[in-house]
XYZ file of C-alpha atoms in Angstrom:
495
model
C -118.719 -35.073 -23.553
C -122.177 -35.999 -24.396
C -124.793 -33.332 -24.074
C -126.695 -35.159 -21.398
C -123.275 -35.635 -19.346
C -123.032 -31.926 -19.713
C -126.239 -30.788 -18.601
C -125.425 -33.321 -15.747
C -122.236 -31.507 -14.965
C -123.939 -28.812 -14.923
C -125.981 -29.639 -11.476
C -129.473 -28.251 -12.134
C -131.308 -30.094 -9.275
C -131.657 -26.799 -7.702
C -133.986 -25.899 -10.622
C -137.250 -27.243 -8.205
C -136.401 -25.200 -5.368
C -137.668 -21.992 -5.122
C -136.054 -20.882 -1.981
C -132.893 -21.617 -4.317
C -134.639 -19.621 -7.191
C -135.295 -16.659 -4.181
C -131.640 -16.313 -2.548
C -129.875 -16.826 -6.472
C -132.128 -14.091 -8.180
C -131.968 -11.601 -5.634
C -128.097 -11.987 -5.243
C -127.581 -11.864 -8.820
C -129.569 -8.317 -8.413
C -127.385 -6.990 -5.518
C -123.995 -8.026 -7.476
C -125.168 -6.793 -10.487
C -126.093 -2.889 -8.592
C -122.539 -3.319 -6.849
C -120.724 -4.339 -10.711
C -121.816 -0.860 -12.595
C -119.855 1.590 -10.359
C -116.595 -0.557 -10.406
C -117.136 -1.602 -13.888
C -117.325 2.018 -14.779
C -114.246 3.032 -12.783
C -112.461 0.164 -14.656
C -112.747 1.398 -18.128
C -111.305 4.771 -16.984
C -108.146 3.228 -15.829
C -108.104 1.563 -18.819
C -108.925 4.709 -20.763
C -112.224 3.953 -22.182
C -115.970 4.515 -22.377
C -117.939 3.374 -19.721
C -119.964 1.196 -22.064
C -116.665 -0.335 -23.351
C -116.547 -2.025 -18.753
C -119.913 -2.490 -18.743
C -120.139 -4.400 -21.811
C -117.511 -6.614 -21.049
C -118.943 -7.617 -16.989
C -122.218 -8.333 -19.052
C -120.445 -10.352 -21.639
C -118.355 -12.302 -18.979
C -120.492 -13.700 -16.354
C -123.155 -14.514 -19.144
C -120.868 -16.573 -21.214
C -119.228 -18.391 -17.572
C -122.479 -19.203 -16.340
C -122.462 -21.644 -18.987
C -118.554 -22.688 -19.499
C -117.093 -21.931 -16.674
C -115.599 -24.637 -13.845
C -116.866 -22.383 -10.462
C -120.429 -21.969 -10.243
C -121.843 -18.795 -8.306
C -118.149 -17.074 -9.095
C -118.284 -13.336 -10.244
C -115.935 -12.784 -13.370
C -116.251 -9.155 -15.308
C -114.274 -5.869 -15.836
C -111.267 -5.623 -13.094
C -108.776 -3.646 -12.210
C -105.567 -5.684 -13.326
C -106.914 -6.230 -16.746
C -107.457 -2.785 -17.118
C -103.932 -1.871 -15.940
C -102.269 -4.559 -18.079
C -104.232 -2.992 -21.369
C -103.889 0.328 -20.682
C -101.460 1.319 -22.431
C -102.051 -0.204 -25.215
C -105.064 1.669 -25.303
C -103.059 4.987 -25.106
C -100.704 4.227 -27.689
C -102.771 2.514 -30.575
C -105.969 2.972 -29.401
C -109.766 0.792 -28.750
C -109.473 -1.458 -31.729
C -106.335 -2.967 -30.867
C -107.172 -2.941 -27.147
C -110.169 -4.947 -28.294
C -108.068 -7.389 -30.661
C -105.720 -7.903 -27.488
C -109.036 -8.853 -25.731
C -109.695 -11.759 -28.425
C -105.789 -12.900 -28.399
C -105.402 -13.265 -24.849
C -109.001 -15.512 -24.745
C -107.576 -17.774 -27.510
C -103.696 -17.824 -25.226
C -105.965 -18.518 -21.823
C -107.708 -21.624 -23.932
C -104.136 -23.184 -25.006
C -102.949 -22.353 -21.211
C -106.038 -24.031 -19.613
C -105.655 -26.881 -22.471
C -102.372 -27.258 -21.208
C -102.945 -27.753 -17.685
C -101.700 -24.538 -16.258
C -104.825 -25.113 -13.310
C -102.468 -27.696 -11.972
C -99.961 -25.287 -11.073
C -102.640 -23.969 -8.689
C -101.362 -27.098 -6.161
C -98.150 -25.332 -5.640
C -99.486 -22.555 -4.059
C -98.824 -22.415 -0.474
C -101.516 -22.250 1.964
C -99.377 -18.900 3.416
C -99.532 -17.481 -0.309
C -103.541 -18.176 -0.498
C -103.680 -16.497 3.110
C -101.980 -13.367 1.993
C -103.926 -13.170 -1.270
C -107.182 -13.435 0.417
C -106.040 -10.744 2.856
C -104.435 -8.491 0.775
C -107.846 -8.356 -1.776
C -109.560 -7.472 1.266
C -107.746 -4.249 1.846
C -107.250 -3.456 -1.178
C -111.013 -3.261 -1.712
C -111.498 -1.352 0.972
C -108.493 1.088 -0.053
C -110.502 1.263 -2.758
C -113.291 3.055 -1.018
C -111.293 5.573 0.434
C -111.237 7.879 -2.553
C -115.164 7.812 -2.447
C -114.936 9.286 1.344
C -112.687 11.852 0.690
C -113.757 15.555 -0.231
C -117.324 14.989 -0.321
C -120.571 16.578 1.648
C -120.838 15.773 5.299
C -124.035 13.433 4.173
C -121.957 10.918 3.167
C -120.499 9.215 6.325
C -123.879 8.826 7.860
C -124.785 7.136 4.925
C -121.826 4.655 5.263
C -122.693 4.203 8.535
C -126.275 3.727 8.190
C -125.653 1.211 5.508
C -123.142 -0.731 7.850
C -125.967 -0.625 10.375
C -128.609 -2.105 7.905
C -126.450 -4.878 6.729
C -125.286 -6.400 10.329
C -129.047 -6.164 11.699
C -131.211 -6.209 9.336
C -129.943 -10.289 9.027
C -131.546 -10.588 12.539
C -135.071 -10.247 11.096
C -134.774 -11.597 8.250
C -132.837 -12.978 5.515
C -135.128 -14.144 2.743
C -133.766 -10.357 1.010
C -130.237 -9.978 1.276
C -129.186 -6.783 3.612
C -126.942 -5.526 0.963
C -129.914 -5.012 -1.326
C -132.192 -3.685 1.634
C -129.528 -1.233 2.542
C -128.882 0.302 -1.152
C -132.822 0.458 -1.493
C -133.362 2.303 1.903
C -130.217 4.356 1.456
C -131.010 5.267 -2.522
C -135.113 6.159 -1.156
C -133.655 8.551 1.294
C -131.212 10.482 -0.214
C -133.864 10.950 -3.215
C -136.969 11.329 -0.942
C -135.020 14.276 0.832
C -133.257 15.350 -2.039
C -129.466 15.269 -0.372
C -126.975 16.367 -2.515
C -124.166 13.551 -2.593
C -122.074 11.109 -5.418
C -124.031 8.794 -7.159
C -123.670 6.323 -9.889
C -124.510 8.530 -12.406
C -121.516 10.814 -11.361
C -119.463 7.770 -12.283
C -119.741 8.174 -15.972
C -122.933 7.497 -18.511
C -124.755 4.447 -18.866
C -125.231 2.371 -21.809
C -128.417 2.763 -23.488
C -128.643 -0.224 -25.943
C -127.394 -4.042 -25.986
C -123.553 -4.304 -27.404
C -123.427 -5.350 -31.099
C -120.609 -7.939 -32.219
C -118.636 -7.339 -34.947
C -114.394 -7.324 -35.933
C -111.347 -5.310 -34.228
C -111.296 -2.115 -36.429
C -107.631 -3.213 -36.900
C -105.077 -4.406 -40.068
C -105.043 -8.224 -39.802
C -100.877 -7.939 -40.043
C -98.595 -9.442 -38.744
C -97.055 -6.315 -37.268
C -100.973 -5.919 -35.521
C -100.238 -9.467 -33.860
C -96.559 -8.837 -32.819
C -98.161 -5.190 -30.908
C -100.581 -6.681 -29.148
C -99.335 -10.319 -28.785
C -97.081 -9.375 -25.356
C -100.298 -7.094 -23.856
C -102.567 -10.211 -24.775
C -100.275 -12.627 -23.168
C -99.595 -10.452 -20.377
C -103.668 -10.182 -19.924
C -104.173 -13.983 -20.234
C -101.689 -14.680 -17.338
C -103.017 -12.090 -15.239
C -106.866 -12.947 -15.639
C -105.906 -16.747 -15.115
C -104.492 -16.477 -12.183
C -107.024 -14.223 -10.426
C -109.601 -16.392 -11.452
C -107.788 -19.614 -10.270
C -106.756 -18.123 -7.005
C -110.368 -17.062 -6.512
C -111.766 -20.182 -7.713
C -109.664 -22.035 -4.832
C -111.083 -19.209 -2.180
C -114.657 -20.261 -3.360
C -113.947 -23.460 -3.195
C -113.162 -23.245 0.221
C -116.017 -20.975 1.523
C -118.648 -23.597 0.090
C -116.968 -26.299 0.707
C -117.910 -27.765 -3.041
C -115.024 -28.476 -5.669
C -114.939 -26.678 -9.108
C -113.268 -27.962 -12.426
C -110.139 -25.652 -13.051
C -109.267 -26.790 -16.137
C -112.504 -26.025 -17.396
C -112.540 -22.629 -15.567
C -109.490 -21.569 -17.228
C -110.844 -22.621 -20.795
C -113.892 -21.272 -19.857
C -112.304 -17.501 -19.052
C -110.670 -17.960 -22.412
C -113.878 -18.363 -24.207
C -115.661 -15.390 -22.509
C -113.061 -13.183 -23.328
C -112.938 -13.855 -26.536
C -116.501 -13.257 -26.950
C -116.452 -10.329 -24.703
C -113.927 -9.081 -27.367
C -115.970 -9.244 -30.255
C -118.357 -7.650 -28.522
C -115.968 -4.428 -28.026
C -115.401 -5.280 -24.433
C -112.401 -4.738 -22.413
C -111.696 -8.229 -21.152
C -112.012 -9.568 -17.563
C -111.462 -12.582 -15.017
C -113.155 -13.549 -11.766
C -113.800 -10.616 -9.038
C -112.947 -11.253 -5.776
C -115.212 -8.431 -4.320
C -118.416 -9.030 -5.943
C -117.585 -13.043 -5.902
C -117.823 -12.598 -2.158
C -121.095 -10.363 -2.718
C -122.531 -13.327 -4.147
C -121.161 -16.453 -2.318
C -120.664 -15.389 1.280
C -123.108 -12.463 1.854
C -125.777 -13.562 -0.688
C -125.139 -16.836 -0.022
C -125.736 -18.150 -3.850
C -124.462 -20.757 -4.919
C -125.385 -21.934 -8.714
C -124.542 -20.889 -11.976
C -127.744 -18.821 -11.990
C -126.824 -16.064 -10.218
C -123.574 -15.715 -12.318
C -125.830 -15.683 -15.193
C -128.309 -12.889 -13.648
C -125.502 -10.722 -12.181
C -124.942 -10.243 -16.078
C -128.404 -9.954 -17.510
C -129.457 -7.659 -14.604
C -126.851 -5.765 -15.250
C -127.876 -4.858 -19.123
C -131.291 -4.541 -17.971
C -130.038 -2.088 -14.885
C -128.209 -0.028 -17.403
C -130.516 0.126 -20.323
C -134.109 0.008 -19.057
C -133.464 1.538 -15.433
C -130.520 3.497 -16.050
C -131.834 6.909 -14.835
C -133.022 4.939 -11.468
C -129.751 3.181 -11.293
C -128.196 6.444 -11.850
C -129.494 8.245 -8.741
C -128.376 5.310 -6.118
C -125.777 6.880 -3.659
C -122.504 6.000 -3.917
C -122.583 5.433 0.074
C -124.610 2.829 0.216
C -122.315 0.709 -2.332
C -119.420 1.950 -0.440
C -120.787 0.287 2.580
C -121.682 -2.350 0.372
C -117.885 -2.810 -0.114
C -116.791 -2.226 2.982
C -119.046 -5.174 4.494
C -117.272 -6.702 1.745
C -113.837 -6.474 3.003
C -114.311 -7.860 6.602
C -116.143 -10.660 5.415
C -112.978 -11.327 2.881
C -110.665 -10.783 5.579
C -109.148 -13.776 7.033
C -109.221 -12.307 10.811
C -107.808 -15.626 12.470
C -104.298 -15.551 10.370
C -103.614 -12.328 11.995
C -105.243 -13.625 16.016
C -101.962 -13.492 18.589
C -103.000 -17.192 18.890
C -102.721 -18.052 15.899
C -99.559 -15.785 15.351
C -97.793 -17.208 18.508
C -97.987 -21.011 16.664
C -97.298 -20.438 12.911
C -93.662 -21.084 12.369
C -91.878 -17.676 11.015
C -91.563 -19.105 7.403
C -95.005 -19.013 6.797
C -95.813 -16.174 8.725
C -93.152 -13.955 6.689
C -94.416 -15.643 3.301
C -98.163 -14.238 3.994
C -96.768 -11.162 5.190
C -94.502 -10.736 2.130
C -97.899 -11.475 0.025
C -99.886 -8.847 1.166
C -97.357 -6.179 1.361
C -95.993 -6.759 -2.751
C -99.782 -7.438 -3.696
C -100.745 -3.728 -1.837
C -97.842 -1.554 -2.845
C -98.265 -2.749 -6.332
C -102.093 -3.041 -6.806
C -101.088 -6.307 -9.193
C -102.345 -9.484 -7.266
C -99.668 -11.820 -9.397
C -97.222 -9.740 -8.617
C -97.851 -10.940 -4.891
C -98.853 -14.821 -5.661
C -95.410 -15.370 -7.224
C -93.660 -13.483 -4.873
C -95.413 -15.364 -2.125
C -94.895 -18.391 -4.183
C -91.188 -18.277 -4.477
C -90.543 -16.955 -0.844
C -92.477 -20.083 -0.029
C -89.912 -22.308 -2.065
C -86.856 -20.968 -0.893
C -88.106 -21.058 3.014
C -89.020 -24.478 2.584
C -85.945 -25.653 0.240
C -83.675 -24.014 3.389
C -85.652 -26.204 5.691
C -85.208 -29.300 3.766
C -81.530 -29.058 3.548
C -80.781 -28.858 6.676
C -82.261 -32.289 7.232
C -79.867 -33.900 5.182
C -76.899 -35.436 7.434
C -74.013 -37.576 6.773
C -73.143 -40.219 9.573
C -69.368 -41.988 8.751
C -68.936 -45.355 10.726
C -66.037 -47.171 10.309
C -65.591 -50.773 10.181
C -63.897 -52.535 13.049
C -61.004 -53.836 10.839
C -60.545 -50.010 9.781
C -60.145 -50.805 6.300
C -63.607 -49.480 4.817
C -65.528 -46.489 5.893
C -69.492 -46.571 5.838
C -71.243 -43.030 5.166
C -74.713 -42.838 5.704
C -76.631 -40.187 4.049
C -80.010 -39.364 5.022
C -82.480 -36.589 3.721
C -83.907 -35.163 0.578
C -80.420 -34.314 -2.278
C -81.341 -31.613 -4.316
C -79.581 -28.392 -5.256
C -79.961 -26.912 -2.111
C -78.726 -29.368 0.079
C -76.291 -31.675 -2.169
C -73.766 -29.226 -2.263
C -73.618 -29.031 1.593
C -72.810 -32.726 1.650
C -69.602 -32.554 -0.107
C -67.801 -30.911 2.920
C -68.484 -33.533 5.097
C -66.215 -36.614 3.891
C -62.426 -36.949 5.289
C -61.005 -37.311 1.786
C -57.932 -37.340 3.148
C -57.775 -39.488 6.642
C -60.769 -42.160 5.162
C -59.375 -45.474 4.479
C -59.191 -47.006 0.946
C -62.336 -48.075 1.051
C -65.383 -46.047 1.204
C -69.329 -46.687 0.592
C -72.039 -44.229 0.982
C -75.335 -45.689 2.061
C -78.422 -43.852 0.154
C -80.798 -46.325 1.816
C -82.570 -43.215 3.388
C -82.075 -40.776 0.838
C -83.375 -39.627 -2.231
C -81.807 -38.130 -5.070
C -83.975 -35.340 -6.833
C -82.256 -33.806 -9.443
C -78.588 -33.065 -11.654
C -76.981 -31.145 -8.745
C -77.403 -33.925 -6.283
C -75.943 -36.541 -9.092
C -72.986 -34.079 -9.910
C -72.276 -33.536 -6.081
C -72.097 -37.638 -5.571
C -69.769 -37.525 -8.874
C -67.204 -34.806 -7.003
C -67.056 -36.662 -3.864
C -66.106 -39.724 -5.780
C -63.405 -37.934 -7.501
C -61.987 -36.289 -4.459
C -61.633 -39.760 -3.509
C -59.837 -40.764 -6.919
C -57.862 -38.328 -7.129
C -56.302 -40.146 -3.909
C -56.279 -43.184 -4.823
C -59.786 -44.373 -3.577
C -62.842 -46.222 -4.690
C -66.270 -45.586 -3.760
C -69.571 -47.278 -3.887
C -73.033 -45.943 -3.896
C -75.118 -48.598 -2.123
C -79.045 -48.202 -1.278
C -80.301 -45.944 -3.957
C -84.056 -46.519 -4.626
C -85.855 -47.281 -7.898
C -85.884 -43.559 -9.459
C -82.495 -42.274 -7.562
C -80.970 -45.278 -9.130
C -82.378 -44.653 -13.059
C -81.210 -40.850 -12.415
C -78.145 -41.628 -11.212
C -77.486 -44.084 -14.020
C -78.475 -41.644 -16.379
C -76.420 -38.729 -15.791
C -73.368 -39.733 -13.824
C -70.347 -38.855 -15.597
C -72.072 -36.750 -17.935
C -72.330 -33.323 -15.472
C -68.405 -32.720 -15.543
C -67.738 -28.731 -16.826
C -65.265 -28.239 -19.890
């Protein structure tokens, strides 16, 4: 790609609108306030300094802003990384955490070389549902432990943030609420000196840029065999966040992103986030939906400032940052979740119409992706329930129709349907091996053969007939059930 086609593909016409410029900078600014508290509460799952999170959101959406495929999308620090990594962290400690980092950035570049965004059109709309749904409460789950066993202060505070963001919209929205509601909520509890959880409680604040440099690790192969599963692990974990969340933006701006690129493009920034001494990251749902659907941003500019802001938060206006109530980011979050939610999957009018399958396959989503707090862990669940409902359904809609001729000497079977392993071996049990005359043809004219089970299947009925004395033949097959067929018929017997 030329360097003109890139800056092209980058879409900078927004560059000579300020009202653009307004709404991208100032959400940038409200993700970026909303970033440090989860950022810091991600490095102590994973077991590390606060810097080591805060570091690595900085790294991330700086270095997507440029590469990545989804503009305005919020990748950083999260939760599943953090889990994935670990315990690596507790068992050989920061350095090969960090070299785990840089391996699973180089794996996420061969998957996205690959192709693995394609899979991403296998994902059922019923999956998608329930992984929208299921980040929604899991975010606000994720609240809860900030509202329990804390001063009184608090809940008015959550409420009074709430309050701000749903009217304050109604006189304005050239500021964003979210960012009117932490100033007004951060000026009052400092103005009248209440005594409640701020950022600062969360852990310390970086006080100088992050410095590249090298793993402090043995470049062994023993070093590469530790953290190669963790790495991998990571990779497939941060990919398919940020796909599913790519899709999700995609929909909520109605604007298609390159996920081929995105997935190269997480690879890159975590392998830069890793030389910086960063934990590693992939696209946030929460403070994605900060930015795209209460900010209402929509470039790769506010990506870039959530970053920058960030560093600048932290280093130049870290004892400010430090006193901002962890209420009014709560509320922040909880605004959060009901705009995430997807309220008319769960309406009794919708619920009344969606077939069971697909109801049950969202349902199944959410429930694995709550319980275990890993959102792949629900996608391929989902994914798989999603197969197996729909293979059921397609068998059943292959049928077998005998006619006989008027003489009686040949028998016509007409199969119709979709012959694959799940529906092939039903067919068997419907020919009259034993009463059919000597002649027999089976009419594929409205069927199609998808794979060895189906071929193997056609191979035992014409056996059974054989094996009494009759011939069969397979009329009607189309272009590709016919090369298939060719191909492996006689070849599936067992030994």
């Amino acid at each position: 790609m030329s360097p003109a086609a890139y800056l092209r593909g980058l879409k900078l016409d927004w560059l000579r609108d300020p009202k653009v410029w307004r709404t991208e900078v100032l959400a940038g600014l409200v993700v970026a306030l909303a970033l440090i508290p989860e950022a810091i509460s991600f490095s102590i799952i994973a077991g590390v300094d606060p810097a080591i999170g805060l570091f690595a959101s900085f790294t991330m959406a700086v270095v997507l802003s440029v590469v990545g495929g989804r503009r305005a999308m919020i990748s950083a620090a999260t939760g599943a990384v953090a889990l994935v990594i670990a315990p690596l962290n507790r068992e050989h400690g920061l350095g090969y955490l960090v070299a785990a980092v840089i391996l699973a950035g180089v794996f996420q570049v061969i998957l996205g070389a690959l192709g693995v965004a394609k899979l991403m059109r296998f994902i059922p709309r019923s999956v998608m549902v329930g992984f929208v749904n299921s980040l929604a409460i899991l975010i606000f789950m994720a609240q809860i432990p900030e509202m329990r066993n804390v001063p009184w202060a608090v809940y008015p505070l959550v409420v009074g943030g709430l309050a701000l963001m749903v009217f304050f919209p109604r006189i304005t929205t050239v500021i964003p609420a979210p960012l009117v509601s932490i100033v007004i909520l951060t000026a009052i509890t400092v103005g009248a000196a209440i005594a409640v959880p701020t950022v600062g409680d969360k852990g310390d604040l970086p006080s100088s840029l992050p410095v590249p440099g090298l793993p402090d690790v043995p470049f062994t192969l023993d070093t590469l065999t530790t953290i190669a599963p963790y790495a991998f692990a990571m990779a497939l974990v941060g990919l398919m966040e940020s796909l599913m969340t790519a899709k999700l933006v995609d929909d909520i701006t109605d604007t298609p992103s390159n996920k081929t690129r995105e997935s190269i493009g997480q690879g890159v920034a975590n392998i830069v986030t890793g030389f910086f001494g960063g934990m590693g990251g992939c696209a946030m749902i929460g403070q994605t939906m900060i930015n795209v659907k209460v900010s209402g941003a929509r470039t790769r500019l506010s990506t870039f400032l959530a970053g920058a802001f960030l560093m600048v938060l932290c280093v130049v206006f870290g004892p400010l940052v430090s006193d901002i109530p962890m209420a009014a980011l709560v509320a922040v979050m909880i605004m959060v979740t009901f705009a995430t939610f997807d309220w008319h999957s769960v309406a009794p009018k919708t619920l009344r119409r969606m077939p069971a399958g697909e109801i049950a396959v969202m349902v199944i989503t959410v429930v694995c992706v709550v319980v275990t707090h890993n959102l792949a862990v629900g996608v391929v669940v989902g994914s798989v329930t999603a197969m197996v409902i729909f293979a059921k359904r397609v068998a059943r809609l292959a049928e077998v129709t005998p006619v006989t001729a008027p003489d009686g000497a040949t028998v016509v079977y007409r199969v119709t349907g979709e012959l694959f392993f799940a529906s092939s071996n039903d067919i068997v049990g419907q020919f009259d091996y034993a009463g059919d005359p000597d002649q027999v043809v089976i009419d594929l004219s409205a069927a199609h053969i998808w794979d060895a089970s189906s071929v193997a299947a056609l191979d035992a009925i014409e056996n059974k007939y054989a094996q009494r004395g009759k011939t069969v033949e397979i009329t009607g097959l189309n272009h590709l059930s016919s090369d298939l067929h060719a191909r492996l018929t006689g070849e599936l017997a067992g030994h």
